Amino acid sequence: MVFFEKAMEFFQGCDTITLVGVFVGIIGLGLALWFVLSYSAAHHAGWFAGLVSVIFLLTVGLVAVGAINSSTVIYLEIALVLIITIALFSKDIRRDLFKLSLDGGPRLISEHMDLTPEELRPVIERIVKSCQTLSKSDTGALIIICPQMIADFVSESGTYMNAELSSELIETVFYEGCPLHDGAMLVMGNKIVSAGCYLPLTQKLNLPKELGTRHRAALGITENDPTVTAVVVSEETGIISVMHDGQMKRYMDQQTLTKALEVAFGIAGSEKEFWEKDYEIE
Amino acid sequence: MVKELFIKRWYFGLAGIALALLLWVAAAITA
């Protein structure tokens, strides 16, 4: 019962401010550990959660036997764990913060250039028509539908076009002799913003073998920016796939592709309803 | 997102508070 005597002694001996400090410290450290443990567990890094738990249990042990008697060591340890967590998961944290900011707050550029559903429907028809033509001739294509401005490093990596979207133009850009065919085309509203853009590739290892770099790039950008939807026409098989937020739907026909694009342009159905019916590639 | 990431994993919060409490207890014993 040494502990209780010590604890009573501590509580009697200290003032309100110290007590509040202890309380805030315990809650603060608890919340920090909650963040570190759940964040690493959610992002497939259970080993890191385990490592942090072991480190803190070791610290408790060392403090209990009196090997550590300076609070500075503990503060340093907590700071180090937080810094390592942020460094390890910087990409995920940035993405999650971005996703969180989508739930509210002002946006710099209005979604789909403020076009009405009536104005957007012909755009969808043109994209569907060109994808079908490209699919029939086994021509590879990668179209990114951006509701808002996409990251600069993507839009500036290609050639700026700012052209009215037409199926002929899409087919021309992805024609194999065209210098811009080997990159992504960015579409905002009824405009082709740029073409031949480079995208970050997904790092997922268990993608089916038949999916090449084009599919990896499309998945990569949807993982980085959860607002965009990517449409990919396979060069080998002519299969049309649609991707959004790290998820993928393959074998799209005219009807399903139209539905996917209507969801992407926000004119029919909800993203959640459309995408949650499918599997996620882990 | 907050719900998916953190509230669904409430047990980690519990574990975090428990670890922090344990640390303070250990410090209180040796003080």
mmCIF file of C-alpha atoms in Angstrom:
data_model
loop_
_atom_site.group_PDB
_atom_site.id
_atom_site.type_symbol
_atom_site.label_atom_id
_atom_site.label_comp_id
_atom_site.label_asym_id
_atom_site.label_seq_id
_atom_site.Cartn_x
_atom_site.Cartn_y
_atom_site.Cartn_z
ATOM 1 C CA MET A 1 0.000 0.000 0.000
ATOM 2 C CA VAL A 2 3.025 2.188 -0.397
ATOM 3 C CA PHE A 3 1.561 3.595 -3.604
ATOM 4 C CA PHE A 4 -1.701 4.759 -1.981
ATOM 5 C CA GLU A 5 0.166 6.411 0.881
ATOM 6 C CA LYS A 6 2.413 8.124 -1.643
ATOM 7 C CA ALA A 7 -0.574 9.122 -3.765
ATOM 8 C CA MET A 8 -2.452 10.548 -0.760
ATOM 9 C CA GLU A 9 0.672 12.381 0.285
ATOM 10 C CA PHE A 10 0.934 13.786 -3.227
ATOM 11 C CA PHE A 11 -2.693 14.943 -3.388
ATOM 12 C CA GLN A 12 -2.560 16.536 0.089
ATOM 13 C CA GLY A 13 0.768 18.151 -0.596
ATOM 14 C CA CYS A 14 -0.020 19.873 -3.888
ATOM 15 C CA ASP A 15 -2.217 22.771 -4.918
ATOM 16 C CA THR A 16 -5.003 22.931 -7.500
ATOM 17 C CA ILE A 17 -2.724 24.118 -10.291
ATOM 18 C CA THR A 18 -0.437 21.081 -9.950
ATOM 19 C CA LEU A 19 -3.460 18.764 -9.889
ATOM 20 C CA VAL A 20 -4.860 20.366 -13.040
ATOM 21 C CA GLY A 21 -1.402 20.024 -14.621
ATOM 22 C CA VAL A 22 -1.260 16.311 -13.803
ATOM 23 C CA PHE A 23 -4.796 15.798 -15.129
ATOM 24 C CA VAL A 24 -4.123 17.693 -18.365
ATOM 25 C CA GLY A 25 -0.814 15.841 -18.772
ATOM 26 C CA ILE A 26 -2.433 12.423 -18.437
ATOM 27 C CA ILE A 27 -5.313 13.305 -20.806
ATOM 28 C CA GLY A 28 -2.881 14.938 -23.269
ATOM 29 C CA LEU A 29 -0.512 11.971 -23.342
ATOM 30 C CA GLY A 30 -3.523 9.633 -23.572
ATOM 31 C CA LEU A 31 -4.887 11.532 -26.593
ATOM 32 C CA ALA A 32 -1.457 11.630 -28.248
ATOM 33 C CA LEU A 33 -1.127 7.865 -27.820
ATOM 34 C CA TRP A 34 -4.684 7.404 -29.097
ATOM 35 C CA PHE A 35 -3.728 9.332 -32.225
ATOM 36 C CA VAL A 36 -0.454 7.465 -32.771
ATOM 37 C CA LEU A 37 -1.886 3.991 -32.114
ATOM 38 C CA SER A 38 -5.095 4.331 -34.131
ATOM 39 C CA TYR A 39 -3.400 6.177 -36.976
ATOM 40 C CA SER A 40 -0.749 3.519 -37.410
ATOM 41 C CA ALA A 41 -3.295 0.704 -37.023
ATOM 42 C CA ALA A 42 -5.587 2.329 -39.625
ATOM 43 C CA HIS A 43 -2.762 2.677 -42.129
ATOM 44 C CA HIS A 44 -1.536 -0.911 -42.029
ATOM 45 C CA ALA A 45 1.369 -0.182 -39.696
ATOM 46 C CA GLY A 46 0.359 -2.274 -36.687
ATOM 47 C CA TRP A 47 4.065 -2.916 -36.073
ATOM 48 C CA PHE A 48 4.534 0.798 -35.285
ATOM 49 C CA ALA A 49 1.634 0.776 -32.814
ATOM 50 C CA GLY A 50 3.233 -2.273 -31.172
ATOM 51 C CA LEU A 51 6.648 -0.621 -31.060
ATOM 52 C CA VAL A 52 5.262 2.563 -29.456
ATOM 53 C CA SER A 53 3.348 0.515 -26.864
ATOM 54 C CA VAL A 54 6.499 -1.468 -25.991
ATOM 55 C CA ILE A 55 8.575 1.739 -25.733
ATOM 56 C CA PHE A 56 6.054 3.334 -23.352
ATOM 57 C CA LEU A 57 5.681 0.175 -21.249
ATOM 58 C CA LEU A 58 9.492 0.042 -21.008
ATOM 59 C CA THR A 59 9.525 3.694 -19.943
ATOM 60 C CA VAL A 60 6.925 2.966 -17.250
ATOM 61 C CA GLY A 61 9.106 0.091 -16.037
ATOM 62 C CA LEU A 62 12.266 2.195 -16.030
ATOM 63 C CA VAL A 63 10.497 5.026 -14.170
ATOM 64 C CA ALA A 64 9.073 2.550 -11.634
ATOM 65 C CA VAL A 65 12.521 1.147 -10.799
ATOM 66 C CA GLY A 66 13.937 4.644 -10.620
ATOM 67 C CA ALA A 67 16.225 4.346 -13.675
ATOM 68 C CA ILE A 68 14.561 7.410 -15.225
ATOM 69 C CA ASN A 69 13.937 10.224 -12.782
ATOM 70 C CA SER A 70 13.886 13.188 -15.123
ATOM 71 C CA SER A 71 10.676 14.319 -16.778
ATOM 72 C CA THR A 72 12.720 15.824 -19.649
ATOM 73 C CA VAL A 73 13.564 12.302 -20.894
ATOM 74 C CA ILE A 74 9.838 11.447 -21.005
ATOM 75 C CA TYR A 75 8.909 14.710 -22.756
ATOM 76 C CA LEU A 76 11.645 14.091 -25.332
ATOM 77 C CA GLU A 77 10.395 10.570 -25.882
ATOM 78 C CA ILE A 78 6.805 11.745 -26.449
ATOM 79 C CA ALA A 79 7.960 14.470 -28.845
ATOM 80 C CA LEU A 80 10.121 11.977 -30.740
ATOM 81 C CA VAL A 81 7.254 9.486 -31.101
ATOM 82 C CA LEU A 82 4.946 12.255 -32.395
ATOM 83 C CA ILE A 83 7.566 13.519 -34.867
ATOM 84 C CA ILE A 84 8.261 9.990 -36.171
ATOM 85 C CA THR A 85 4.504 9.400 -36.559
ATOM 86 C CA ILE A 86 4.063 12.596 -38.556
ATOM 87 C CA ALA A 87 7.115 11.773 -40.691
ATOM 88 C CA LEU A 88 5.959 8.195 -41.330
ATOM 89 C CA PHE A 89 2.386 9.102 -42.175
ATOM 90 C CA SER A 90 2.872 12.591 -43.642
ATOM 91 C CA LYS A 91 1.204 11.558 -46.902
ATOM 92 C CA ASP A 92 -1.796 10.029 -45.137
ATOM 93 C CA ILE A 93 -2.120 12.935 -42.708
ATOM 94 C CA ARG A 94 -2.090 15.432 -45.588
ATOM 95 C CA ARG A 95 -4.695 13.400 -47.429
ATOM 96 C CA ASP A 96 -6.926 13.003 -44.357
ATOM 97 C CA LEU A 97 -6.681 16.706 -43.528
ATOM 98 C CA PHE A 98 -7.592 17.484 -47.125
ATOM 99 C CA LYS A 99 -10.544 15.104 -46.920
ATOM 100 C CA LEU A 100 -11.624 16.682 -43.632
ATOM 101 C CA SER A 101 -11.493 20.157 -45.166
ATOM 102 C CA LEU A 102 -13.834 19.009 -47.938
ATOM 103 C CA ASP A 103 -16.662 18.587 -45.447
ATOM 104 C CA GLY A 104 -16.997 22.333 -45.056
ATOM 105 C CA GLY A 105 -15.299 25.621 -45.625
ATOM 106 C CA PRO A 106 -14.768 27.801 -48.669
ATOM 107 C CA ARG A 107 -13.369 26.452 -51.929
ATOM 108 C CA LEU A 108 -11.197 28.467 -54.250
ATOM 109 C CA ILE A 109 -12.749 27.271 -57.484
ATOM 110 C CA SER A 110 -16.384 26.302 -57.801
ATOM 111 C CA GLU A 111 -17.189 22.692 -58.588
ATOM 112 C CA HIS A 112 -17.362 21.856 -62.304
ATOM 113 C CA MET A 113 -17.146 25.558 -63.253
ATOM 114 C CA ASP A 114 -20.695 26.209 -62.008
ATOM 115 C CA LEU A 115 -22.245 24.365 -64.962
ATOM 116 C CA THR A 116 -25.807 23.080 -64.691
ATOM 117 C CA PRO A 117 -26.634 19.358 -65.068
ATOM 118 C CA GLU A 118 -28.125 20.158 -68.503
ATOM 119 C CA GLU A 119 -24.806 21.642 -69.589
ATOM 120 C CA LEU A 120 -22.811 18.755 -68.130
ATOM 121 C CA ARG A 121 -24.811 15.902 -69.688
ATOM 122 C CA PRO A 122 -23.459 16.483 -73.250
ATOM 123 C CA VAL A 123 -19.930 16.551 -71.770
ATOM 124 C CA ILE A 124 -20.536 13.120 -70.205
ATOM 125 C CA GLU A 125 -21.938 11.805 -73.504
ATOM 126 C CA ARG A 126 -18.847 13.001 -75.361
ATOM 127 C CA ILE A 127 -16.472 11.389 -72.847
ATOM 128 C CA VAL A 128 -18.427 8.098 -72.972
ATOM 129 C CA LYS A 129 -18.480 8.133 -76.782
ATOM 130 C CA SER A 130 -14.747 8.783 -77.072
ATOM 131 C CA CYS A 131 -13.931 6.107 -74.454
ATOM 132 C CA GLN A 132 -15.946 3.562 -76.423
ATOM 133 C CA THR A 133 -14.206 4.474 -79.671
ATOM 134 C CA LEU A 134 -10.789 4.297 -77.991
ATOM 135 C CA SER A 135 -11.730 0.969 -76.387
ATOM 136 C CA LYS A 136 -12.725 -0.520 -79.757
ATOM 137 C CA SER A 137 -9.356 0.402 -81.279
ATOM 138 C CA ASP A 138 -7.416 -0.693 -78.144
ATOM 139 C CA THR A 139 -6.009 2.797 -77.664
ATOM 140 C CA GLY A 140 -4.910 3.633 -74.139
ATOM 141 C CA ALA A 141 -6.447 6.676 -72.452
ATOM 142 C CA LEU A 142 -6.415 8.304 -69.028
ATOM 143 C CA ILE A 143 -8.946 11.032 -68.243
ATOM 144 C CA ILE A 144 -9.134 12.718 -64.837
ATOM 145 C CA ILE A 145 -12.381 14.458 -63.904
ATOM 146 C CA CYS A 146 -11.525 17.225 -61.426
ATOM 147 C CA PRO A 147 -14.412 18.925 -59.598
ATOM 148 C CA GLN A 148 -11.985 21.568 -58.333
ATOM 149 C CA MET A 149 -8.438 22.600 -59.095
ATOM 150 C CA ILE A 150 -5.994 19.710 -58.880
ATOM 151 C CA ALA A 151 -2.512 19.899 -57.277
ATOM 152 C CA ASP A 152 -0.126 22.200 -59.186
ATOM 153 C CA PHE A 153 2.538 19.545 -59.624
ATOM 154 C CA VAL A 154 0.032 17.545 -61.686
ATOM 155 C CA SER A 155 -1.584 20.286 -63.760
ATOM 156 C CA GLU A 156 1.737 21.966 -64.523
ATOM 157 C CA SER A 157 3.460 18.740 -65.587
ATOM 158 C CA GLY A 158 1.452 18.554 -68.817
ATOM 159 C CA THR A 159 0.591 20.842 -71.688
ATOM 160 C CA TYR A 160 -1.978 23.530 -70.993
ATOM 161 C CA MET A 161 -4.936 23.298 -73.407
ATOM 162 C CA ASN A 162 -8.046 25.028 -71.995
ATOM 163 C CA ALA A 163 -10.093 23.664 -74.879
ATOM 164 C CA GLU A 164 -13.789 22.962 -75.246
ATOM 165 C CA LEU A 165 -14.265 19.229 -74.622
ATOM 166 C CA SER A 166 -15.236 17.171 -77.657
ATOM 167 C CA SER A 167 -14.985 13.451 -78.373
ATOM 168 C CA GLU A 168 -12.888 14.133 -81.468
ATOM 169 C CA LEU A 169 -10.377 16.112 -79.431
ATOM 170 C CA ILE A 170 -10.112 13.363 -76.790
ATOM 171 C CA GLU A 171 -9.572 10.757 -79.517
ATOM 172 C CA THR A 172 -6.963 12.956 -81.193
ATOM 173 C CA VAL A 173 -5.006 13.511 -77.975
ATOM 174 C CA PHE A 174 -4.890 9.781 -77.200
ATOM 175 C CA TYR A 175 -4.039 8.780 -80.779
ATOM 176 C CA GLU A 176 -0.721 6.964 -80.529
ATOM 177 C CA GLY A 177 1.092 9.347 -82.856
ATOM 178 C CA CYS A 178 0.164 12.364 -80.741
ATOM 179 C CA PRO A 179 2.958 13.629 -78.447
ATOM 180 C CA LEU A 180 0.419 14.095 -75.640
ATOM 181 C CA HIS A 181 -1.058 10.580 -75.743
ATOM 182 C CA ASP A 182 1.171 9.177 -72.999
ATOM 183 C CA GLY A 183 -0.131 11.079 -69.999
ATOM 184 C CA ALA A 184 -3.280 12.110 -68.217
ATOM 185 C CA MET A 185 -5.916 14.508 -69.537
ATOM 186 C CA LEU A 186 -7.434 16.809 -66.932
ATOM 187 C CA VAL A 187 -11.091 17.711 -67.406
ATOM 188 C CA MET A 188 -12.827 20.476 -65.435
ATOM 189 C CA GLY A 189 -16.456 21.143 -66.299
ATOM 190 C CA ASN A 190 -16.705 21.276 -70.098
ATOM 191 C CA LYS A 191 -13.016 22.103 -70.602
ATOM 192 C CA ILE A 192 -9.950 20.006 -71.200
ATOM 193 C CA VAL A 193 -7.562 21.896 -68.920
ATOM 194 C CA SER A 194 -4.362 20.115 -69.929
ATOM 195 C CA ALA A 195 -3.064 16.871 -71.378
ATOM 196 C CA GLY A 196 0.065 14.767 -71.119
ATOM 197 C CA CYS A 197 0.204 15.243 -67.336
ATOM 198 C CA TYR A 198 2.301 13.054 -65.057
ATOM 199 C CA LEU A 199 0.579 11.500 -62.057
ATOM 200 C CA PRO A 200 1.900 9.941 -58.847
ATOM 201 C CA LEU A 201 1.819 6.132 -59.068
ATOM 202 C CA THR A 202 0.048 4.018 -56.472
ATOM 203 C CA GLN A 203 2.342 1.949 -54.252
ATOM 204 C CA LYS A 204 -0.113 -0.922 -53.869
ATOM 205 C CA LEU A 205 1.654 -4.211 -54.484
ATOM 206 C CA ASN A 206 -1.247 -6.558 -55.045
ATOM 207 C CA LEU A 207 -2.754 -5.083 -58.180
ATOM 208 C CA PRO A 208 -3.662 -7.597 -60.886
ATOM 209 C CA LYS A 209 -0.758 -8.218 -63.269
ATOM 210 C CA GLU A 210 -2.655 -7.003 -66.338
ATOM 211 C CA LEU A 211 -2.886 -3.471 -64.902
ATOM 212 C CA GLY A 212 0.003 -1.391 -66.155
ATOM 213 C CA THR A 213 1.449 1.999 -65.353
ATOM 214 C CA ARG A 214 -1.592 3.847 -66.678
ATOM 215 C CA HIS A 215 -3.860 2.139 -64.131
ATOM 216 C CA ARG A 216 -1.267 2.639 -61.393
ATOM 217 C CA ALA A 217 -1.113 6.355 -62.190
ATOM 218 C CA ALA A 218 -4.906 6.655 -62.172
ATOM 219 C CA LEU A 219 -5.175 4.879 -58.809
ATOM 220 C CA GLY A 220 -2.291 6.967 -57.474
ATOM 221 C CA ILE A 221 -3.974 10.297 -58.193
ATOM 222 C CA THR A 222 -7.316 9.141 -56.720
ATOM 223 C CA GLU A 223 -5.473 8.078 -53.554
ATOM 224 C CA ASN A 224 -3.802 11.475 -53.340
ATOM 225 C CA ASP A 225 -6.857 13.543 -54.172
ATOM 226 C CA PRO A 226 -10.156 12.011 -53.057
ATOM 227 C CA THR A 227 -12.228 14.517 -55.076
ATOM 228 C CA VAL A 228 -11.159 13.331 -58.521
ATOM 229 C CA THR A 229 -12.437 10.443 -60.627
ATOM 230 C CA ALA A 230 -10.206 8.734 -63.196
ATOM 231 C CA VAL A 231 -11.349 6.953 -66.363
ATOM 232 C CA VAL A 232 -8.842 4.540 -67.903
ATOM 233 C CA VAL A 233 -9.007 2.720 -71.231
ATOM 234 C CA SER A 234 -6.583 -0.198 -71.314
ATOM 235 C CA GLU A 235 -4.189 -0.294 -74.243
ATOM 236 C CA GLU A 236 -3.919 -4.106 -74.185
ATOM 237 C CA THR A 237 -7.502 -5.150 -73.638
ATOM 238 C CA GLY A 238 -9.598 -2.057 -74.332
ATOM 239 C CA ILE A 239 -11.303 -2.539 -70.946
ATOM 240 C CA ILE A 240 -12.663 0.711 -69.483
ATOM 241 C CA SER A 241 -12.097 1.196 -65.736
ATOM 242 C CA VAL A 242 -13.184 3.979 -63.396
ATOM 243 C CA MET A 243 -11.363 4.891 -60.189
ATOM 244 C CA HIS A 244 -12.196 7.105 -57.242
ATOM 245 C CA ASP A 245 -10.654 7.467 -53.776
ATOM 246 C CA GLY A 246 -8.410 4.408 -54.223
ATOM 247 C CA GLN A 247 -11.266 2.225 -55.425
ATOM 248 C CA MET A 248 -11.674 0.771 -58.892
ATOM 249 C CA LYS A 249 -14.524 -0.524 -61.025
ATOM 250 C CA ARG A 250 -13.620 -2.404 -64.195
ATOM 251 C CA TYR A 251 -15.449 -3.585 -67.305
ATOM 252 C CA MET A 252 -17.533 -0.426 -67.704
ATOM 253 C CA ASP A 253 -20.060 -0.329 -70.534
ATOM 254 C CA GLN A 254 -21.926 2.688 -71.879
ATOM 255 C CA GLN A 255 -24.552 2.587 -69.127
ATOM 256 C CA THR A 256 -22.236 2.073 -66.147
ATOM 257 C CA LEU A 257 -19.670 4.575 -67.434
ATOM 258 C CA THR A 258 -22.410 7.194 -67.867
ATOM 259 C CA LYS A 259 -23.577 6.505 -64.307
ATOM 260 C CA ALA A 260 -20.007 6.755 -62.966
ATOM 261 C CA LEU A 261 -19.467 10.063 -64.763
ATOM 262 C CA GLU A 262 -22.807 11.434 -63.566
ATOM 263 C CA VAL A 263 -21.653 10.671 -60.022
ATOM 264 C CA ALA A 264 -18.225 12.207 -60.746
ATOM 265 C CA PHE A 265 -19.808 15.389 -62.115
ATOM 266 C CA GLY A 266 -22.213 15.456 -59.166
ATOM 267 C CA ILE A 267 -25.396 15.480 -61.204
ATOM 268 C CA ALA A 268 -26.951 12.138 -60.205
ATOM 269 C CA GLY A 269 -26.568 9.692 -57.321
ATOM 270 C CA SER A 270 -24.154 9.974 -54.441
ATOM 271 C CA GLU A 271 -20.479 9.005 -54.521
ATOM 272 C CA LYS A 272 -20.882 6.902 -51.407
ATOM 273 C CA GLU A 273 -23.800 4.931 -52.799
ATOM 274 C CA PHE A 274 -22.046 4.303 -56.112
ATOM 275 C CA TRP A 275 -18.651 3.361 -54.757
ATOM 276 C CA GLU A 276 -19.402 1.522 -51.550
ATOM 277 C CA LYS A 277 -20.985 -1.344 -53.482
ATOM 278 C CA ASP A 278 -17.566 -2.271 -54.787
ATOM 279 C CA TYR A 279 -14.429 -3.744 -53.348
ATOM 280 C CA GLU A 280 -11.377 -1.766 -52.403
ATOM 281 C CA ILE A 281 -7.999 -3.014 -53.551
ATOM 282 C CA GLU A 282 -5.994 -3.383 -50.399
ATOM 283 C CA MET B 1 -13.278 10.372 -41.103
ATOM 284 C CA VAL B 2 -12.650 11.187 -37.435
ATOM 285 C CA LYS B 3 -15.240 8.555 -36.565
ATOM 286 C CA GLU B 4 -13.638 5.930 -38.797
ATOM 287 C CA LEU B 5 -10.113 6.636 -37.637
ATOM 288 C CA PHE B 6 -10.428 7.331 -33.941
ATOM 289 C CA ILE B 7 -13.866 6.751 -32.420
ATOM 290 C CA LYS B 8 -14.076 3.281 -33.968
ATOM 291 C CA ARG B 9 -10.747 2.571 -32.271
ATOM 292 C CA TRP B 10 -11.843 3.781 -28.797
ATOM 293 C CA TYR B 11 -9.849 1.009 -27.146
ATOM 294 C CA PHE B 12 -6.611 2.721 -28.235
ATOM 295 C CA GLY B 13 -7.790 5.848 -26.392
ATOM 296 C CA LEU B 14 -8.383 3.725 -23.325
ATOM 297 C CA ALA B 15 -4.962 2.109 -23.736
ATOM 298 C CA GLY B 16 -3.375 5.559 -24.148
ATOM 299 C CA ILE B 17 -4.963 6.944 -20.958
ATOM 300 C CA ALA B 18 -4.033 3.717 -19.114
ATOM 301 C CA LEU B 19 -0.402 4.007 -20.231
ATOM 302 C CA ALA B 20 -0.275 7.696 -19.258
ATOM 303 C CA LEU B 21 -1.790 6.893 -15.846
ATOM 304 C CA LEU B 22 0.658 4.046 -15.363
ATOM 305 C CA LEU B 23 3.530 6.393 -16.177
ATOM 306 C CA TRP B 24 2.330 8.916 -13.632
ATOM 307 C CA VAL B 25 1.812 6.189 -11.006
ATOM 308 C CA ALA B 26 5.332 4.918 -11.624
ATOM 309 C CA ALA B 27 6.664 8.465 -11.273
ATOM 310 C CA ALA B 28 4.611 9.035 -8.097
ATOM 311 C CA ILE B 29 5.961 5.856 -6.484
ATOM 312 C CA THR B 30 9.589 6.731 -7.088
ATOM 313 C CA ALA B 31 9.214 10.448 -6.274
#
